[in-house]
Amino acid sequence: FPKAPPPIIFDQVHSWTLATSQALDTIWRMAKGFVMLAVSFLVAAVRYFRRLHLYSGHKLKWWIGYLQRKFKSKYFHSYISLFLSVEAEVDLLSYCAREWKGETPRTKLMRKAYEELFWRHHIKCVRQVKRDNYDALRSVLFQIFSQGISFPSWMKEKDIVKLPEKLLFSQGCNWIQQYSFGPEKYTGSNVFGKLRKCVELLKTQWTEFNGIRDYHKRGSMCNTLFSDAILEYKLYEALKFIMLYQVTEVYEQMKTKKVIPSLFRLLFSRETSSDPLSFMMNHLNSVGDTCGLEQIDMFILGYSLEVKIKVFRLFKFNSRDFEVCYPEEPLRDWPEISLLTENDRHYHIPVF
């Protein structure tokens, strides 16, 4: 049998094994502690950067929203202003100085007329109105809406949406099918449906504006409405039809020998407007297309809407026709709106 190793060798192996085990245990504890410390640090770092990311994201989102609102508001209003058919207020005398330069007799007359408006009538600003053949209707309707003026008394008693059919079926006005929508020149069997939509829009918008008590809110809504050419066109055609309806009503009264306002006697005395059909064919159908409202049309408009339309006719300065009203004898409780014109063709809105 082989001899057993001496005891000293077993002691040396045991010592070496124990030392190695202790060393490995120490290294493992150190490594474990380092790993746990690293993991703790990593978790803390992740939490920190997560909170920083959330905070930074929140602040970044706030700043982006803030800048978007600022730029959106700025460019939205700039964009809208490009299409406004009634521009913002400008100083009256500054506008006059810009538009009427030189020393011609007409230029001097206009400058004096504007000075008269500023000093005597206390008109400080003016709102320029888009120059087209609807501008008289636009100037009047803009002020009715912006001032929150209520419906005429006769409109409160009737559903104006049904007036196109009323003219046809109750009063036998078949000629209404020849009504022309300004530059569109639309006529035909569906004219009643088209007129009804126009009048319905007028009623809806008028009701909405009349129900708003805040002046600034009405002004903001007017800026939006009067930058939409399609809606404007429908509103003006509705106003034209309202004028035609009133002419027809008064004509029926005249046929029954009732007393009618003097302005309608003047209207029916003209060969070109001796009855509602001739008035429509020779005058009203052209409004918005080849011409605007004439003076007698302004009378009818004021009468139909029950508003006193005061017009400063600047080219008539120093004459009795410088300041006129349509109609000349409005009822006392009718609201008043003001216009100014340099030529009886195009109108602007004075701001007191």
mmCIF file of C-alpha atoms in Angstrom:
data_model
loop_
_atom_site.group_PDB
_atom_site.id
_atom_site.type_symbol
_atom_site.label_atom_id
_atom_site.label_comp_id
_atom_site.label_asym_id
_atom_site.label_seq_id
_atom_site.Cartn_x
_atom_site.Cartn_y
_atom_site.Cartn_z
ATOM 1 C CA PHE A 1 0.000 0.000 0.000
ATOM 2 C CA PRO A 2 1.237 3.553 -0.818
ATOM 3 C CA LYS A 3 2.197 5.758 2.018
ATOM 4 C CA ALA A 4 -0.161 8.544 3.118
ATOM 5 C CA PRO A 5 1.091 12.123 2.545
ATOM 6 C CA PRO A 6 2.474 13.731 5.612
ATOM 7 C CA PRO A 7 0.023 15.856 7.695
ATOM 8 C CA ILE A 8 1.917 19.010 6.862
ATOM 9 C CA ILE A 9 0.817 18.798 3.216
ATOM 10 C CA PHE A 10 -2.851 18.582 4.182
ATOM 11 C CA ASP A 11 -2.430 21.629 6.333
ATOM 12 C CA GLN A 12 -0.865 23.554 3.474
ATOM 13 C CA VAL A 13 -3.690 22.599 1.044
ATOM 14 C CA HIS A 14 -6.348 23.486 3.571
ATOM 15 C CA SER A 15 -4.740 26.842 4.269
ATOM 16 C CA TRP A 16 -4.438 27.563 0.544
ATOM 17 C CA THR A 17 -8.083 26.575 -0.091
ATOM 18 C CA LEU A 18 -9.313 28.648 2.836
ATOM 19 C CA ALA A 19 -7.344 31.663 1.723
ATOM 20 C CA THR A 20 -8.612 31.321 -1.826
ATOM 21 C CA SER A 21 -12.194 30.962 -0.621
ATOM 22 C CA GLN A 22 -11.874 34.002 1.614
ATOM 23 C CA ALA A 23 -10.315 35.992 -1.198
ATOM 24 C CA LEU A 24 -13.078 35.005 -3.607
ATOM 25 C CA ASP A 25 -15.687 35.768 -0.970
ATOM 26 C CA THR A 26 -14.152 39.179 -0.375
ATOM 27 C CA ILE A 27 -13.971 39.863 -4.118
ATOM 28 C CA TRP A 28 -17.605 38.768 -4.556
ATOM 29 C CA ARG A 29 -18.795 41.000 -1.723
ATOM 30 C CA MET A 30 -16.835 43.902 -3.176
ATOM 31 C CA ALA A 31 -18.166 43.174 -6.665
ATOM 32 C CA LYS A 32 -21.695 42.749 -5.319
ATOM 33 C CA GLY A 33 -21.441 45.987 -3.404
ATOM 34 C CA PHE A 34 -20.074 47.751 -6.472
ATOM 35 C CA VAL A 35 -22.837 46.327 -8.667
ATOM 36 C CA MET A 36 -25.517 47.292 -6.144
ATOM 37 C CA LEU A 37 -24.019 50.762 -5.870
ATOM 38 C CA ALA A 38 -23.883 51.057 -9.644
ATOM 39 C CA VAL A 39 -27.457 49.815 -9.964
ATOM 40 C CA SER A 40 -28.607 52.256 -7.274
ATOM 41 C CA PHE A 41 -26.763 55.055 -9.028
ATOM 42 C CA LEU A 42 -28.212 54.029 -12.356
ATOM 43 C CA VAL A 43 -31.746 53.877 -10.919
ATOM 44 C CA ALA A 44 -31.287 57.287 -9.304
ATOM 45 C CA ALA A 45 -29.891 58.656 -12.556
ATOM 46 C CA VAL A 46 -32.805 57.212 -14.534
ATOM 47 C CA ARG A 47 -35.299 58.716 -12.104
ATOM 48 C CA TYR A 48 -33.521 62.058 -12.210
ATOM 49 C CA PHE A 49 -33.345 62.182 -15.977
ATOM 50 C CA ARG A 50 -36.935 60.978 -16.224
ATOM 51 C CA ARG A 51 -38.090 63.812 -14.001
ATOM 52 C CA LEU A 52 -35.867 66.218 -15.913
ATOM 53 C CA HIS A 53 -37.326 64.942 -19.180
ATOM 54 C CA LEU A 54 -40.880 65.324 -17.928
ATOM 55 C CA TYR A 55 -40.175 68.804 -16.593
ATOM 56 C CA SER A 56 -38.322 69.852 -19.733
ATOM 57 C CA GLY A 57 -41.035 68.335 -21.908
ATOM 58 C CA HIS A 58 -43.720 70.180 -19.958
ATOM 59 C CA LYS A 59 -41.866 73.497 -20.219
ATOM 60 C CA LEU A 60 -41.070 72.911 -23.883
ATOM 61 C CA LYS A 61 -44.714 72.088 -24.584
ATOM 62 C CA TRP A 62 -45.798 75.226 -22.766
ATOM 63 C CA TRP A 63 -43.390 77.418 -24.726
ATOM 64 C CA ILE A 64 -44.360 75.795 -28.022
ATOM 65 C CA GLY A 65 -48.042 76.371 -27.233
ATOM 66 C CA TYR A 66 -47.336 79.934 -26.170
ATOM 67 C CA LEU A 67 -45.391 80.712 -29.339
ATOM 68 C CA GLN A 68 -47.996 78.977 -31.489
ATOM 69 C CA ARG A 69 -50.763 81.039 -29.924
ATOM 70 C CA LYS A 70 -48.780 84.216 -30.409
ATOM 71 C CA PHE A 71 -47.822 83.520 -33.994
ATOM 72 C CA LYS A 72 -51.188 81.994 -34.836
ATOM 73 C CA SER A 73 -52.977 85.041 -33.468
ATOM 74 C CA LYS A 74 -50.624 87.392 -35.262
ATOM 75 C CA TYR A 75 -50.729 85.670 -38.612
ATOM 76 C CA PHE A 76 -54.403 84.744 -38.301
ATOM 77 C CA HIS A 77 -55.350 88.373 -37.898
ATOM 78 C CA SER A 78 -52.913 89.347 -40.647
ATOM 79 C CA TYR A 79 -54.452 86.704 -42.890
ATOM 80 C CA ILE A 80 -58.006 87.773 -42.081
ATOM 81 C CA SER A 81 -57.173 91.440 -42.624
ATOM 82 C CA LEU A 82 -56.206 90.650 -46.220
ATOM 83 C CA PHE A 83 -59.792 89.648 -46.944
ATOM 84 C CA LEU A 84 -61.758 92.069 -44.784
ATOM 85 C CA SER A 85 -64.310 93.951 -46.833
ATOM 86 C CA VAL A 86 -64.570 96.516 -44.014
ATOM 87 C CA GLU A 87 -61.114 97.592 -42.880
ATOM 88 C CA ALA A 88 -59.986 98.593 -39.403
ATOM 89 C CA GLU A 89 -60.361 102.160 -38.158
ATOM 90 C CA VAL A 90 -57.824 104.739 -39.333
ATOM 91 C CA ASP A 91 -57.459 108.352 -38.294
ATOM 92 C CA LEU A 92 -59.784 110.506 -40.393
ATOM 93 C CA LEU A 93 -57.402 113.387 -41.108
ATOM 94 C CA SER A 94 -54.493 111.027 -41.800
ATOM 95 C CA TYR A 95 -56.671 109.168 -44.296
ATOM 96 C CA CYS A 96 -57.645 112.473 -45.920
ATOM 97 C CA ALA A 97 -54.009 113.614 -46.178
ATOM 98 C CA ARG A 98 -53.053 110.320 -47.803
ATOM 99 C CA GLU A 99 -55.924 110.226 -50.289
ATOM 100 C CA TRP A 100 -56.232 113.906 -51.212
ATOM 101 C CA LYS A 101 -52.859 115.398 -52.069
ATOM 102 C CA GLY A 102 -52.248 118.331 -54.361
ATOM 103 C CA GLU A 103 -53.837 121.746 -54.833
ATOM 104 C CA THR A 104 -56.645 121.152 -57.328
ATOM 105 C CA PRO A 105 -60.053 122.676 -56.516
ATOM 106 C CA ARG A 106 -61.555 119.231 -55.880
ATOM 107 C CA THR A 107 -58.673 118.228 -53.592
ATOM 108 C CA LYS A 108 -59.027 121.414 -51.554
ATOM 109 C CA LEU A 109 -62.792 120.883 -51.304
ATOM 110 C CA MET A 110 -62.332 117.332 -50.032
ATOM 111 C CA ARG A 111 -59.789 118.374 -47.415
ATOM 112 C CA LYS A 112 -62.162 121.047 -46.122
ATOM 113 C CA ALA A 113 -65.017 118.541 -46.049
ATOM 114 C CA TYR A 114 -62.956 116.104 -43.989
ATOM 115 C CA GLU A 115 -61.932 118.870 -41.611
ATOM 116 C CA GLU A 116 -65.618 119.729 -41.225
ATOM 117 C CA LEU A 117 -66.370 116.138 -40.266
ATOM 118 C CA PHE A 118 -63.525 116.117 -37.744
ATOM 119 C CA TRP A 119 -64.132 119.430 -35.992
ATOM 120 C CA ARG A 120 -67.870 119.990 -36.286
ATOM 121 C CA HIS A 121 -69.289 116.474 -36.399
ATOM 122 C CA HIS A 122 -66.632 114.955 -34.105
ATOM 123 C CA ILE A 123 -65.794 112.092 -36.471
ATOM 124 C CA LYS A 124 -62.334 110.897 -35.486
ATOM 125 C CA CYS A 125 -61.797 107.800 -37.619
ATOM 126 C CA VAL A 126 -63.024 106.109 -40.772
ATOM 127 C CA ARG A 127 -63.389 102.469 -41.818
ATOM 128 C CA GLN A 128 -62.745 101.944 -45.504
ATOM 129 C CA VAL A 129 -65.232 99.688 -47.264
ATOM 130 C CA LYS A 130 -64.372 97.466 -50.208
ATOM 131 C CA ARG A 131 -65.111 99.266 -53.449
ATOM 132 C CA ASP A 132 -67.584 97.226 -55.444
ATOM 133 C CA ASN A 133 -71.248 97.429 -56.376
ATOM 134 C CA TYR A 134 -72.340 96.048 -53.009
ATOM 135 C CA ASP A 135 -70.543 98.604 -50.848
ATOM 136 C CA ALA A 136 -73.645 100.624 -49.878
ATOM 137 C CA LEU A 137 -75.401 97.454 -48.705
ATOM 138 C CA ARG A 138 -72.189 96.314 -47.007
ATOM 139 C CA SER A 139 -71.742 99.617 -45.153
ATOM 140 C CA VAL A 140 -75.309 99.562 -43.848
ATOM 141 C CA LEU A 141 -75.420 95.886 -42.863
ATOM 142 C CA PHE A 142 -72.028 96.045 -41.138
ATOM 143 C CA GLN A 143 -73.271 98.802 -38.851
ATOM 144 C CA ILE A 144 -76.574 97.063 -38.160
ATOM 145 C CA PHE A 145 -74.693 93.951 -37.037
ATOM 146 C CA SER A 146 -71.851 95.709 -35.198
ATOM 147 C CA GLN A 147 -74.302 97.919 -33.279
ATOM 148 C CA GLY A 148 -76.642 95.032 -32.505
ATOM 149 C CA ILE A 149 -79.644 96.809 -34.035
ATOM 150 C CA SER A 150 -82.821 94.742 -33.803
ATOM 151 C CA PHE A 151 -85.152 93.581 -36.573
ATOM 152 C CA PRO A 152 -87.586 96.077 -38.121
ATOM 153 C CA SER A 153 -91.003 95.887 -36.516
ATOM 154 C CA TRP A 154 -92.618 94.346 -39.609
ATOM 155 C CA MET A 155 -90.027 91.550 -39.674
ATOM 156 C CA LYS A 156 -90.925 90.612 -36.100
ATOM 157 C CA GLU A 157 -94.494 89.988 -37.226
ATOM 158 C CA LYS A 158 -93.657 87.886 -40.303
ATOM 159 C CA ASP A 159 -91.412 84.951 -41.081
ATOM 160 C CA ILE A 160 -89.220 86.580 -43.709
ATOM 161 C CA VAL A 161 -87.943 83.164 -44.843
ATOM 162 C CA LYS A 162 -91.373 82.511 -46.383
ATOM 163 C CA LEU A 163 -91.581 85.833 -48.241
ATOM 164 C CA PRO A 164 -90.327 84.539 -51.626
ATOM 165 C CA GLU A 165 -93.130 81.955 -51.772
ATOM 166 C CA LYS A 166 -95.592 84.535 -50.464
ATOM 167 C CA LEU A 167 -94.920 86.816 -53.415
ATOM 168 C CA LEU A 168 -95.504 83.961 -55.828
ATOM 169 C CA PHE A 169 -98.497 82.153 -54.351
ATOM 170 C CA SER A 170 -100.330 84.886 -52.428
ATOM 171 C CA GLN A 171 -99.706 87.829 -54.718
ATOM 172 C CA GLY A 172 -99.189 86.026 -58.006
ATOM 173 C CA CYS A 173 -95.804 87.585 -58.782
ATOM 174 C CA ASN A 174 -94.621 85.025 -61.334
ATOM 175 C CA TRP A 175 -92.158 87.566 -62.648
ATOM 176 C CA ILE A 176 -90.001 86.991 -59.542
ATOM 177 C CA GLN A 177 -88.436 84.114 -61.479
ATOM 178 C CA GLN A 178 -86.565 86.783 -63.454
ATOM 179 C CA TYR A 179 -84.759 87.950 -60.307
ATOM 180 C CA SER A 180 -81.005 88.167 -60.923
ATOM 181 C CA PHE A 181 -78.394 87.548 -58.225
ATOM 182 C CA GLY A 182 -75.932 90.309 -59.016
ATOM 183 C CA PRO A 183 -72.955 89.197 -61.127
ATOM 184 C CA GLU A 184 -74.190 85.597 -61.052
ATOM 185 C CA LYS A 185 -77.219 86.538 -63.185
ATOM 186 C CA TYR A 186 -79.009 83.448 -61.946
ATOM 187 C CA THR A 187 -82.631 83.095 -62.966
ATOM 188 C CA GLY A 188 -84.954 80.134 -63.282
ATOM 189 C CA SER A 189 -87.504 77.994 -61.525
ATOM 190 C CA ASN A 190 -85.230 77.477 -58.497
ATOM 191 C CA VAL A 191 -84.948 81.185 -57.799
ATOM 192 C CA PHE A 192 -87.326 80.779 -54.838
ATOM 193 C CA GLY A 193 -85.163 78.167 -53.189
ATOM 194 C CA LYS A 194 -82.065 80.305 -53.695
ATOM 195 C CA LEU A 195 -83.774 83.419 -52.352
ATOM 196 C CA ARG A 196 -85.092 81.460 -49.386
ATOM 197 C CA LYS A 197 -81.554 80.371 -48.443
ATOM 198 C CA CYS A 198 -80.307 83.938 -48.695
ATOM 199 C CA VAL A 199 -83.120 85.319 -46.553
ATOM 200 C CA GLU A 200 -82.739 82.485 -44.043
ATOM 201 C CA LEU A 201 -79.042 83.322 -43.667
ATOM 202 C CA LEU A 202 -79.885 86.982 -43.112
ATOM 203 C CA LYS A 203 -82.413 86.073 -40.432
ATOM 204 C CA THR A 204 -79.999 83.698 -38.676
ATOM 205 C CA GLN A 205 -77.089 86.131 -38.673
ATOM 206 C CA TRP A 206 -79.215 89.103 -37.643
ATOM 207 C CA THR A 207 -80.719 87.124 -34.758
ATOM 208 C CA GLU A 208 -77.268 86.038 -33.590
ATOM 209 C CA PHE A 209 -75.765 89.516 -33.662
ATOM 210 C CA ASN A 210 -78.788 91.066 -32.000
ATOM 211 C CA GLY A 211 -78.480 88.575 -29.140
ATOM 212 C CA ILE A 212 -74.872 89.543 -28.308
ATOM 213 C CA ARG A 213 -74.549 92.359 -25.789
ATOM 214 C CA ASP A 214 -70.748 92.621 -25.797
ATOM 215 C CA TYR A 215 -69.660 95.258 -28.323
ATOM 216 C CA HIS A 216 -66.158 93.822 -28.796
ATOM 217 C CA LYS A 217 -67.492 90.331 -29.417
ATOM 218 C CA ARG A 218 -69.857 91.677 -32.083
ATOM 219 C CA GLY A 219 -66.918 93.466 -33.670
ATOM 220 C CA SER A 220 -64.840 90.296 -33.757
ATOM 221 C CA MET A 221 -67.733 88.355 -35.278
ATOM 222 C CA CYS A 222 -68.227 91.083 -37.884
ATOM 223 C CA ASN A 223 -64.560 90.806 -38.892
ATOM 224 C CA THR A 224 -65.032 87.087 -39.423
ATOM 225 C CA LEU A 225 -68.325 87.393 -41.286
ATOM 226 C CA PHE A 226 -67.213 90.263 -43.506
ATOM 227 C CA SER A 227 -64.157 88.352 -44.671
ATOM 228 C CA ASP A 228 -66.280 85.572 -46.198
ATOM 229 C CA ALA A 229 -67.226 86.721 -49.693
ATOM 230 C CA ILE A 230 -69.730 83.896 -50.265
ATOM 231 C CA LEU A 231 -71.735 84.611 -47.115
ATOM 232 C CA GLU A 232 -71.600 88.356 -47.769
ATOM 233 C CA TYR A 233 -72.954 87.887 -51.276
ATOM 234 C CA LYS A 234 -75.944 85.938 -49.938
ATOM 235 C CA LEU A 235 -76.676 88.570 -47.277
ATOM 236 C CA TYR A 236 -76.669 91.407 -49.799
ATOM 237 C CA GLU A 237 -78.964 89.514 -52.146
ATOM 238 C CA ALA A 238 -81.295 88.977 -49.191
ATOM 239 C CA LEU A 239 -81.311 92.737 -48.560
ATOM 240 C CA LYS A 240 -82.117 93.369 -52.216
ATOM 241 C CA PHE A 241 -85.034 90.985 -51.986
ATOM 242 C CA ILE A 242 -86.287 92.668 -48.791
ATOM 243 C CA MET A 243 -86.294 95.960 -50.698
ATOM 244 C CA LEU A 244 -88.223 94.342 -53.571
ATOM 245 C CA TYR A 245 -90.738 92.870 -51.153
ATOM 246 C CA GLN A 246 -91.386 96.277 -49.585
ATOM 247 C CA VAL A 247 -91.785 97.893 -53.004
ATOM 248 C CA THR A 248 -94.330 95.208 -53.926
ATOM 249 C CA GLU A 249 -96.239 95.666 -50.658
ATOM 250 C CA VAL A 250 -96.444 99.432 -51.064
ATOM 251 C CA TYR A 251 -97.452 99.052 -54.716
ATOM 252 C CA GLU A 252 -100.367 96.849 -53.663
ATOM 253 C CA GLN A 253 -101.387 99.490 -51.112
ATOM 254 C CA MET A 254 -101.245 102.184 -53.783
ATOM 255 C CA LYS A 255 -103.555 100.174 -56.031
ATOM 256 C CA THR A 256 -106.152 100.144 -53.239
ATOM 257 C CA LYS A 257 -105.884 103.952 -52.915
ATOM 258 C CA LYS A 258 -104.098 103.840 -49.565
ATOM 259 C CA VAL A 259 -101.730 106.629 -48.561
ATOM 260 C CA ILE A 260 -98.127 105.648 -49.268
ATOM 261 C CA PRO A 261 -94.822 107.351 -48.335
ATOM 262 C CA SER A 262 -93.741 110.108 -50.721
ATOM 263 C CA LEU A 263 -90.528 108.323 -51.665
ATOM 264 C CA PHE A 264 -92.546 105.487 -53.211
ATOM 265 C CA ARG A 265 -94.693 107.932 -55.146
ATOM 266 C CA LEU A 266 -91.455 109.274 -56.604
ATOM 267 C CA LEU A 267 -90.280 105.743 -57.356
ATOM 268 C CA PHE A 268 -93.458 104.744 -59.189
ATOM 269 C CA SER A 269 -93.551 108.015 -61.115
ATOM 270 C CA ARG A 270 -90.418 107.044 -63.042
ATOM 271 C CA GLU A 271 -90.888 105.192 -66.309
ATOM 272 C CA THR A 272 -88.149 102.733 -65.391
ATOM 273 C CA SER A 273 -89.758 101.798 -62.061
ATOM 274 C CA SER A 274 -93.492 102.313 -62.544
ATOM 275 C CA ASP A 275 -94.215 98.941 -60.890
ATOM 276 C CA PRO A 276 -92.256 96.278 -58.936
ATOM 277 C CA LEU A 277 -91.388 94.294 -62.072
ATOM 278 C CA SER A 278 -89.842 97.266 -63.873
ATOM 279 C CA PHE A 279 -88.036 98.300 -60.665
ATOM 280 C CA MET A 280 -86.526 94.836 -60.424
ATOM 281 C CA MET A 281 -85.614 94.503 -64.096
ATOM 282 C CA ASN A 282 -84.265 98.029 -64.647
ATOM 283 C CA HIS A 283 -82.636 98.744 -61.289
ATOM 284 C CA LEU A 284 -82.437 96.043 -58.637
ATOM 285 C CA ASN A 285 -81.105 93.231 -60.850
ATOM 286 C CA SER A 286 -78.084 95.377 -61.731
ATOM 287 C CA VAL A 287 -77.120 96.066 -58.111
ATOM 288 C CA GLY A 288 -74.004 94.098 -57.265
ATOM 289 C CA ASP A 289 -73.252 93.572 -60.948
ATOM 290 C CA THR A 290 -72.935 96.736 -63.004
ATOM 291 C CA CYS A 291 -74.007 99.375 -60.485
ATOM 292 C CA GLY A 292 -74.632 100.083 -56.830
ATOM 293 C CA LEU A 293 -77.573 101.702 -55.066
ATOM 294 C CA GLU A 294 -78.948 104.992 -56.353
ATOM 295 C CA GLN A 295 -80.207 107.671 -53.983
ATOM 296 C CA ILE A 296 -83.815 106.537 -54.244
ATOM 297 C CA ASP A 297 -82.663 102.979 -53.531
ATOM 298 C CA MET A 298 -81.050 104.263 -50.329
ATOM 299 C CA PHE A 299 -84.444 105.659 -49.322
ATOM 300 C CA ILE A 300 -86.053 102.260 -49.914
ATOM 301 C CA LEU A 301 -83.269 100.484 -48.017
ATOM 302 C CA GLY A 302 -83.665 102.730 -44.969
ATOM 303 C CA TYR A 303 -87.455 102.370 -45.079
ATOM 304 C CA SER A 304 -87.265 98.567 -45.440
ATOM 305 C CA LEU A 305 -84.818 98.110 -42.558
ATOM 306 C CA GLU A 306 -86.365 100.881 -40.423
ATOM 307 C CA VAL A 307 -83.072 102.672 -39.912
ATOM 308 C CA LYS A 308 -82.189 106.301 -40.461
ATOM 309 C CA ILE A 309 -79.224 106.346 -42.851
ATOM 310 C CA LYS A 310 -77.341 109.618 -42.484
ATOM 311 C CA VAL A 311 -74.890 110.222 -45.326
ATOM 312 C CA PHE A 312 -72.184 112.876 -45.465
ATOM 313 C CA ARG A 313 -71.734 113.663 -49.155
ATOM 314 C CA LEU A 314 -68.283 115.234 -49.148
ATOM 315 C CA PHE A 315 -68.378 116.393 -52.757
ATOM 316 C CA LYS A 316 -71.425 118.481 -51.806
ATOM 317 C CA PHE A 317 -69.555 120.384 -49.092
ATOM 318 C CA ASN A 318 -70.850 123.920 -48.482
ATOM 319 C CA SER A 319 -74.285 123.036 -49.864
ATOM 320 C CA ARG A 320 -77.584 121.942 -48.344
ATOM 321 C CA ASP A 321 -77.012 118.460 -49.752
ATOM 322 C CA PHE A 322 -73.814 117.899 -47.753
ATOM 323 C CA GLU A 323 -75.710 115.985 -45.067
ATOM 324 C CA VAL A 324 -78.759 113.958 -46.099
ATOM 325 C CA CYS A 325 -80.924 111.283 -44.507
ATOM 326 C CA TYR A 326 -82.569 108.247 -46.065
ATOM 327 C CA PRO A 327 -85.505 108.344 -45.642
ATOM 328 C CA GLU A 328 -85.898 112.087 -45.103
ATOM 329 C CA GLU A 329 -88.621 111.700 -42.501
ATOM 330 C CA PRO A 330 -87.826 108.575 -40.489
ATOM 331 C CA LEU A 331 -89.863 107.654 -37.475
ATOM 332 C CA ARG A 332 -88.489 109.039 -34.246
ATOM 333 C CA ASP A 333 -87.531 105.705 -32.704
ATOM 334 C CA TRP A 334 -85.611 104.351 -35.696
ATOM 335 C CA PRO A 335 -81.895 103.763 -34.966
ATOM 336 C CA GLU A 336 -79.385 105.872 -36.886
ATOM 337 C CA ILE A 337 -76.314 104.796 -38.817
ATOM 338 C CA SER A 338 -73.891 107.042 -40.700
ATOM 339 C CA LEU A 339 -72.005 106.780 -43.980
ATOM 340 C CA LEU A 340 -69.706 109.063 -45.895
ATOM 341 C CA THR A 341 -69.220 109.209 -49.632
ATOM 342 C CA GLU A 342 -66.984 111.172 -51.938
ATOM 343 C CA ASN A 343 -69.023 110.564 -55.100
ATOM 344 C CA ASP A 344 -72.423 108.932 -54.313
ATOM 345 C CA ARG A 345 -71.073 105.647 -55.679
ATOM 346 C CA HIS A 346 -68.785 104.298 -52.989
ATOM 347 C CA TYR A 347 -69.298 104.545 -49.249
ATOM 348 C CA HIS A 348 -67.181 104.368 -46.102
ATOM 349 C CA ILE A 349 -68.088 104.154 -42.425
ATOM 350 C CA PRO A 350 -67.347 107.139 -40.143
ATOM 351 C CA VAL A 351 -66.418 106.402 -36.522
ATOM 352 C CA PHE A 352 -67.393 108.978 -33.911
#
